Amino acid sequence: MTPKTKEARDTAAEPALLDDPLIRCLSAAVLERNGREAVLLDLRRLSDATDCFLIATGDSDTHARAIADNVLERCKEAGFRPVGIEGRAGGDWILMDYVSAVVHIFLPRVREYYQLETLWGDAPSLSLE
Protein backbone atom coordinates (compact mmCIF):
# COMPACT_ATOMS: atom_id res chain seq x y z
CA MET A 1 0.00 0.00 0.00
CA THR A 2 1.44 3.36 -1.02
CA PRO A 3 0.20 6.38 0.93
CA LYS A 4 -1.56 9.12 -0.99
CA THR A 5 -0.82 12.61 0.20
CA LYS A 6 -2.40 16.01 0.19
CA GLU A 7 -0.91 19.30 1.35
CA ALA A 8 -1.80 20.06 4.95
CA ARG A 9 -0.43 23.61 4.93
CA ASP A 10 0.98 26.14 2.52
CA THR A 11 4.42 24.97 3.66
CA ALA A 12 3.94 21.38 2.55
CA ALA A 13 6.80 19.00 3.11
CA GLU A 14 8.81 18.15 0.08
CA PRO A 15 7.29 15.10 -1.61
CA ALA A 16 10.85 13.69 -1.69
CA LEU A 17 10.28 12.80 1.96
CA LEU A 18 8.05 9.97 0.73
CA ASP A 19 10.86 8.72 -1.51
CA ASP A 20 12.60 7.42 1.61
CA PRO A 21 11.89 3.67 1.94
CA LEU A 22 11.57 3.87 5.74
CA ILE A 23 9.06 6.74 5.56
CA ARG A 24 7.04 4.89 2.91
CA CYS A 25 7.02 1.73 5.03
CA LEU A 26 5.99 3.56 8.21
CA SER A 27 3.28 5.53 6.42
CA ALA A 28 1.83 2.49 4.67
CA ALA A 29 1.81 0.47 7.92
CA VAL A 30 -0.04 3.23 9.79
CA LEU A 31 -2.60 3.55 7.01
CA GLU A 32 -3.09 -0.22 6.76
CA ARG A 33 -4.48 -0.20 10.30
CA ASN A 34 -6.57 2.92 9.72
CA GLY A 35 -4.47 5.39 11.68
CA ARG A 36 -6.55 8.55 11.86
CA GLU A 37 -5.42 12.05 10.86
CA ALA A 38 -1.97 10.75 9.90
CA VAL A 39 0.50 13.51 9.15
CA LEU A 40 4.21 13.71 8.37
CA LEU A 41 6.18 16.63 9.80
CA ASP A 42 9.36 17.36 7.87
CA LEU A 43 11.92 18.29 10.53
CA ARG A 44 15.04 18.10 8.38
CA ARG A 45 15.66 21.85 8.55
CA LEU A 46 14.53 22.22 12.16
CA SER A 47 16.04 19.38 14.15
CA ASP A 48 19.28 17.46 14.37
CA ALA A 49 17.55 14.67 16.32
CA THR A 50 15.36 13.27 13.54
CA ASP A 51 14.24 14.02 9.98
CA CYS A 52 10.56 13.33 10.39
CA PHE A 53 7.67 12.81 12.78
CA LEU A 54 4.80 10.62 11.67
CA ILE A 55 1.81 11.43 13.88
CA ALA A 56 -1.43 9.44 13.89
CA THR A 57 -4.41 8.83 16.14
CA GLY A 58 -5.94 5.54 17.25
CA ASP A 59 -9.60 5.32 18.25
CA SER A 60 -8.77 3.34 21.41
CA ASP A 61 -5.73 1.95 23.21
CA THR A 62 -6.34 -1.37 21.43
CA HIS A 63 -6.44 0.38 18.06
CA ALA A 64 -3.27 2.36 18.87
CA ARG A 65 -1.43 -0.85 19.80
CA ALA A 66 -2.67 -2.54 16.61
CA ILE A 67 -1.25 0.34 14.56
CA ALA A 68 2.07 0.10 16.43
CA ASP A 69 2.20 -3.69 16.05
CA ASN A 70 1.62 -3.36 12.31
CA VAL A 71 4.35 -0.74 12.02
CA LEU A 72 6.76 -3.07 13.83
CA GLU A 73 5.82 -6.10 11.73
CA ARG A 74 5.81 -4.40 8.32
CA CYS A 75 9.00 -2.47 8.92
CA LYS A 76 10.79 -5.51 10.32
CA GLU A 77 9.86 -7.39 7.12
CA ALA A 78 11.42 -4.51 5.16
CA GLY A 79 14.59 -4.60 7.27
CA PHE A 80 13.88 -1.65 9.58
CA ARG A 81 13.97 -1.96 13.36
CA PRO A 82 13.28 0.73 15.94
CA VAL A 83 15.98 1.72 18.40
CA GLY A 84 13.31 2.28 21.02
CA ILE A 85 9.61 2.01 21.76
CA GLU A 86 7.80 3.76 24.61
CA GLY A 87 4.21 3.65 25.83
CA ARG A 88 3.13 0.46 24.12
CA ALA A 89 1.68 -1.05 27.31
CA GLY A 90 -0.56 1.94 28.02
CA GLY A 91 -1.51 2.72 24.45
CA ASP A 92 -2.45 6.38 24.96
CA TRP A 93 0.84 7.65 23.41
CA ILE A 94 3.10 5.17 21.68
CA LEU A 95 6.46 6.49 20.49
CA MET A 96 8.53 4.43 18.05
CA ASP A 97 12.05 5.74 17.35
CA TYR A 98 13.54 4.72 14.01
CA VAL A 99 16.28 7.42 14.33
CA SER A 100 15.58 9.24 11.05
CA ALA A 101 11.84 9.03 11.73
CA VAL A 102 9.84 8.96 14.94
CA VAL A 103 6.29 7.62 14.98
CA HIS A 104 3.80 9.04 17.50
CA ILE A 105 0.50 7.20 17.88
CA PHE A 106 -1.92 9.00 20.17
CA LEU A 107 -5.38 8.63 21.59
CA PRO A 108 -7.43 11.69 20.55
CA ARG A 109 -7.40 13.44 23.95
CA VAL A 110 -3.64 12.98 24.34
CA ARG A 111 -2.90 14.23 20.83
CA GLU A 112 -5.06 17.27 21.48
CA TYR A 113 -3.31 17.94 24.79
CA TYR A 114 0.27 17.76 23.46
CA GLN A 115 -0.42 19.33 20.03
CA LEU A 116 2.87 18.30 18.42
CA GLU A 117 1.78 19.82 15.12
CA THR A 118 1.49 23.20 16.86
CA LEU A 119 4.70 22.74 18.86
CA TRP A 120 6.51 22.04 15.58
CA GLY A 121 4.40 24.63 13.71
CA ASP A 122 7.32 25.74 11.54
CA ALA A 123 7.69 22.22 10.13
CA PRO A 124 6.35 21.59 6.64
CA SER A 125 3.76 18.83 6.73
CA LEU A 126 2.00 16.29 4.56
CA SER A 127 -1.36 14.88 5.48
CA LEU A 128 -1.64 11.19 4.57
CA GLU A 129 -4.87 9.72 3.19
mmCIF file of C-alpha atoms in Angstrom:
data_model
loop_
_atom_site.group_PDB
_atom_site.id
_atom_site.type_symbol
_atom_site.label_atom_id
_atom_site.label_comp_id
_atom_site.label_asym_id
_atom_site.label_seq_id
_atom_site.Cartn_x
_atom_site.Cartn_y
_atom_site.Cartn_z
ATOM 1 C CA MET A 1 0.000 0.000 0.000
ATOM 2 C CA THR A 2 1.442 3.356 -1.018
ATOM 3 C CA PRO A 3 0.200 6.381 0.925
ATOM 4 C CA LYS A 4 -1.565 9.116 -0.985
ATOM 5 C CA THR A 5 -0.818 12.608 0.199
ATOM 6 C CA LYS A 6 -2.403 16.012 0.191
ATOM 7 C CA GLU A 7 -0.909 19.300 1.351
ATOM 8 C CA ALA A 8 -1.803 20.058 4.954
ATOM 9 C CA ARG A 9 -0.431 23.607 4.931
ATOM 10 C CA ASP A 10 0.981 26.140 2.519
ATOM 11 C CA THR A 11 4.416 24.970 3.656
ATOM 12 C CA ALA A 12 3.944 21.382 2.550
ATOM 13 C CA ALA A 13 6.804 19.001 3.115
ATOM 14 C CA GLU A 14 8.812 18.145 0.083
ATOM 15 C CA PRO A 15 7.293 15.096 -1.612
ATOM 16 C CA ALA A 16 10.853 13.694 -1.686
ATOM 17 C CA LEU A 17 10.279 12.800 1.962
ATOM 18 C CA LEU A 18 8.054 9.965 0.729
ATOM 19 C CA ASP A 19 10.859 8.717 -1.507
ATOM 20 C CA ASP A 20 12.595 7.423 1.615
ATOM 21 C CA PRO A 21 11.894 3.668 1.942
ATOM 22 C CA LEU A 22 11.565 3.866 5.735
ATOM 23 C CA ILE A 23 9.060 6.743 5.565
ATOM 24 C CA ARG A 24 7.036 4.891 2.906
ATOM 25 C CA CYS A 25 7.019 1.734 5.030
ATOM 26 C CA LEU A 26 5.994 3.562 8.207
ATOM 27 C CA SER A 27 3.275 5.526 6.417
ATOM 28 C CA ALA A 28 1.825 2.485 4.674
ATOM 29 C CA ALA A 29 1.809 0.472 7.917
ATOM 30 C CA VAL A 30 -0.041 3.229 9.794
ATOM 31 C CA LEU A 31 -2.598 3.548 7.015
ATOM 32 C CA GLU A 32 -3.095 -0.223 6.758
ATOM 33 C CA ARG A 33 -4.478 -0.198 10.302
ATOM 34 C CA ASN A 34 -6.566 2.918 9.715
ATOM 35 C CA GLY A 35 -4.467 5.391 11.678
ATOM 36 C CA ARG A 36 -6.550 8.554 11.864
ATOM 37 C CA GLU A 37 -5.423 12.046 10.861
ATOM 38 C CA ALA A 38 -1.972 10.753 9.903
ATOM 39 C CA VAL A 39 0.504 13.510 9.148
ATOM 40 C CA LEU A 40 4.214 13.713 8.373
ATOM 41 C CA LEU A 41 6.178 16.626 9.802
ATOM 42 C CA ASP A 42 9.362 17.358 7.874
ATOM 43 C CA LEU A 43 11.921 18.286 10.535
ATOM 44 C CA ARG A 44 15.036 18.101 8.375
ATOM 45 C CA ARG A 45 15.656 21.853 8.548
ATOM 46 C CA LEU A 46 14.526 22.224 12.162
ATOM 47 C CA SER A 47 16.043 19.375 14.154
ATOM 48 C CA ASP A 48 19.282 17.456 14.370
ATOM 49 C CA ALA A 49 17.555 14.674 16.319
ATOM 50 C CA THR A 50 15.356 13.271 13.536
ATOM 51 C CA ASP A 51 14.240 14.017 9.982
ATOM 52 C CA CYS A 52 10.557 13.329 10.386
ATOM 53 C CA PHE A 53 7.667 12.806 12.781
ATOM 54 C CA LEU A 54 4.803 10.622 11.674
ATOM 55 C CA ILE A 55 1.812 11.426 13.883
ATOM 56 C CA ALA A 56 -1.428 9.441 13.892
ATOM 57 C CA THR A 57 -4.410 8.826 16.136
ATOM 58 C CA GLY A 58 -5.943 5.540 17.246
ATOM 59 C CA ASP A 59 -9.601 5.316 18.255
ATOM 60 C CA SER A 60 -8.769 3.341 21.412
ATOM 61 C CA ASP A 61 -5.729 1.949 23.209
ATOM 62 C CA THR A 62 -6.341 -1.375 21.427
ATOM 63 C CA HIS A 63 -6.438 0.380 18.056
ATOM 64 C CA ALA A 64 -3.265 2.361 18.870
ATOM 65 C CA ARG A 65 -1.431 -0.853 19.805
ATOM 66 C CA ALA A 66 -2.673 -2.545 16.611
ATOM 67 C CA ILE A 67 -1.247 0.337 14.563
ATOM 68 C CA ALA A 68 2.072 0.098 16.431
ATOM 69 C CA ASP A 69 2.195 -3.687 16.051
ATOM 70 C CA ASN A 70 1.622 -3.364 12.307
ATOM 71 C CA VAL A 71 4.351 -0.742 12.019
ATOM 72 C CA LEU A 72 6.755 -3.069 13.830
ATOM 73 C CA GLU A 73 5.818 -6.099 11.725
ATOM 74 C CA ARG A 74 5.813 -4.398 8.316
ATOM 75 C CA CYS A 75 9.001 -2.469 8.917
ATOM 76 C CA LYS A 76 10.794 -5.513 10.323
ATOM 77 C CA GLU A 77 9.856 -7.389 7.122
ATOM 78 C CA ALA A 78 11.417 -4.513 5.163
ATOM 79 C CA GLY A 79 14.590 -4.605 7.275
ATOM 80 C CA PHE A 80 13.883 -1.654 9.582
ATOM 81 C CA ARG A 81 13.966 -1.956 13.365
ATOM 82 C CA PRO A 82 13.282 0.731 15.939
ATOM 83 C CA VAL A 83 15.982 1.720 18.402
ATOM 84 C CA GLY A 84 13.309 2.277 21.025
ATOM 85 C CA ILE A 85 9.609 2.011 21.763
ATOM 86 C CA GLU A 86 7.803 3.761 24.611
ATOM 87 C CA GLY A 87 4.210 3.652 25.829
ATOM 88 C CA ARG A 88 3.125 0.461 24.116
ATOM 89 C CA ALA A 89 1.681 -1.053 27.308
ATOM 90 C CA GLY A 90 -0.557 1.942 28.022
ATOM 91 C CA GLY A 91 -1.507 2.725 24.452
ATOM 92 C CA ASP A 92 -2.449 6.384 24.962
ATOM 93 C CA TRP A 93 0.841 7.648 23.413
ATOM 94 C CA ILE A 94 3.103 5.174 21.679
ATOM 95 C CA LEU A 95 6.461 6.486 20.486
ATOM 96 C CA MET A 96 8.534 4.429 18.052
ATOM 97 C CA ASP A 97 12.047 5.739 17.346
ATOM 98 C CA TYR A 98 13.539 4.724 14.011
ATOM 99 C CA VAL A 99 16.285 7.419 14.329
ATOM 100 C CA SER A 100 15.579 9.239 11.047
ATOM 101 C CA ALA A 101 11.844 9.034 11.731
ATOM 102 C CA VAL A 102 9.841 8.964 14.940
ATOM 103 C CA VAL A 103 6.288 7.618 14.976
ATOM 104 C CA HIS A 104 3.802 9.043 17.497
ATOM 105 C CA ILE A 105 0.504 7.198 17.881
ATOM 106 C CA PHE A 106 -1.922 8.999 20.169
ATOM 107 C CA LEU A 107 -5.378 8.629 21.590
ATOM 108 C CA PRO A 108 -7.426 11.694 20.547
ATOM 109 C CA ARG A 109 -7.403 13.438 23.951
ATOM 110 C CA VAL A 110 -3.640 12.978 24.342
ATOM 111 C CA ARG A 111 -2.904 14.227 20.826
ATOM 112 C CA GLU A 112 -5.064 17.269 21.475
ATOM 113 C CA TYR A 113 -3.311 17.935 24.789
ATOM 114 C CA TYR A 114 0.267 17.763 23.462
ATOM 115 C CA GLN A 115 -0.419 19.333 20.035
ATOM 116 C CA LEU A 116 2.868 18.298 18.424
ATOM 117 C CA GLU A 117 1.779 19.817 15.119
ATOM 118 C CA THR A 118 1.493 23.201 16.859
ATOM 119 C CA LEU A 119 4.698 22.737 18.865
ATOM 120 C CA TRP A 120 6.508 22.040 15.575
ATOM 121 C CA GLY A 121 4.401 24.625 13.711
ATOM 122 C CA ASP A 122 7.318 25.741 11.537
ATOM 123 C CA ALA A 123 7.690 22.218 10.134
ATOM 124 C CA PRO A 124 6.349 21.592 6.642
ATOM 125 C CA SER A 125 3.764 18.829 6.734
ATOM 126 C CA LEU A 126 2.001 16.290 4.557
ATOM 127 C CA SER A 127 -1.363 14.879 5.479
ATOM 128 C CA LEU A 128 -1.641 11.185 4.572
ATOM 129 C CA GLU A 129 -4.871 9.715 3.188
#
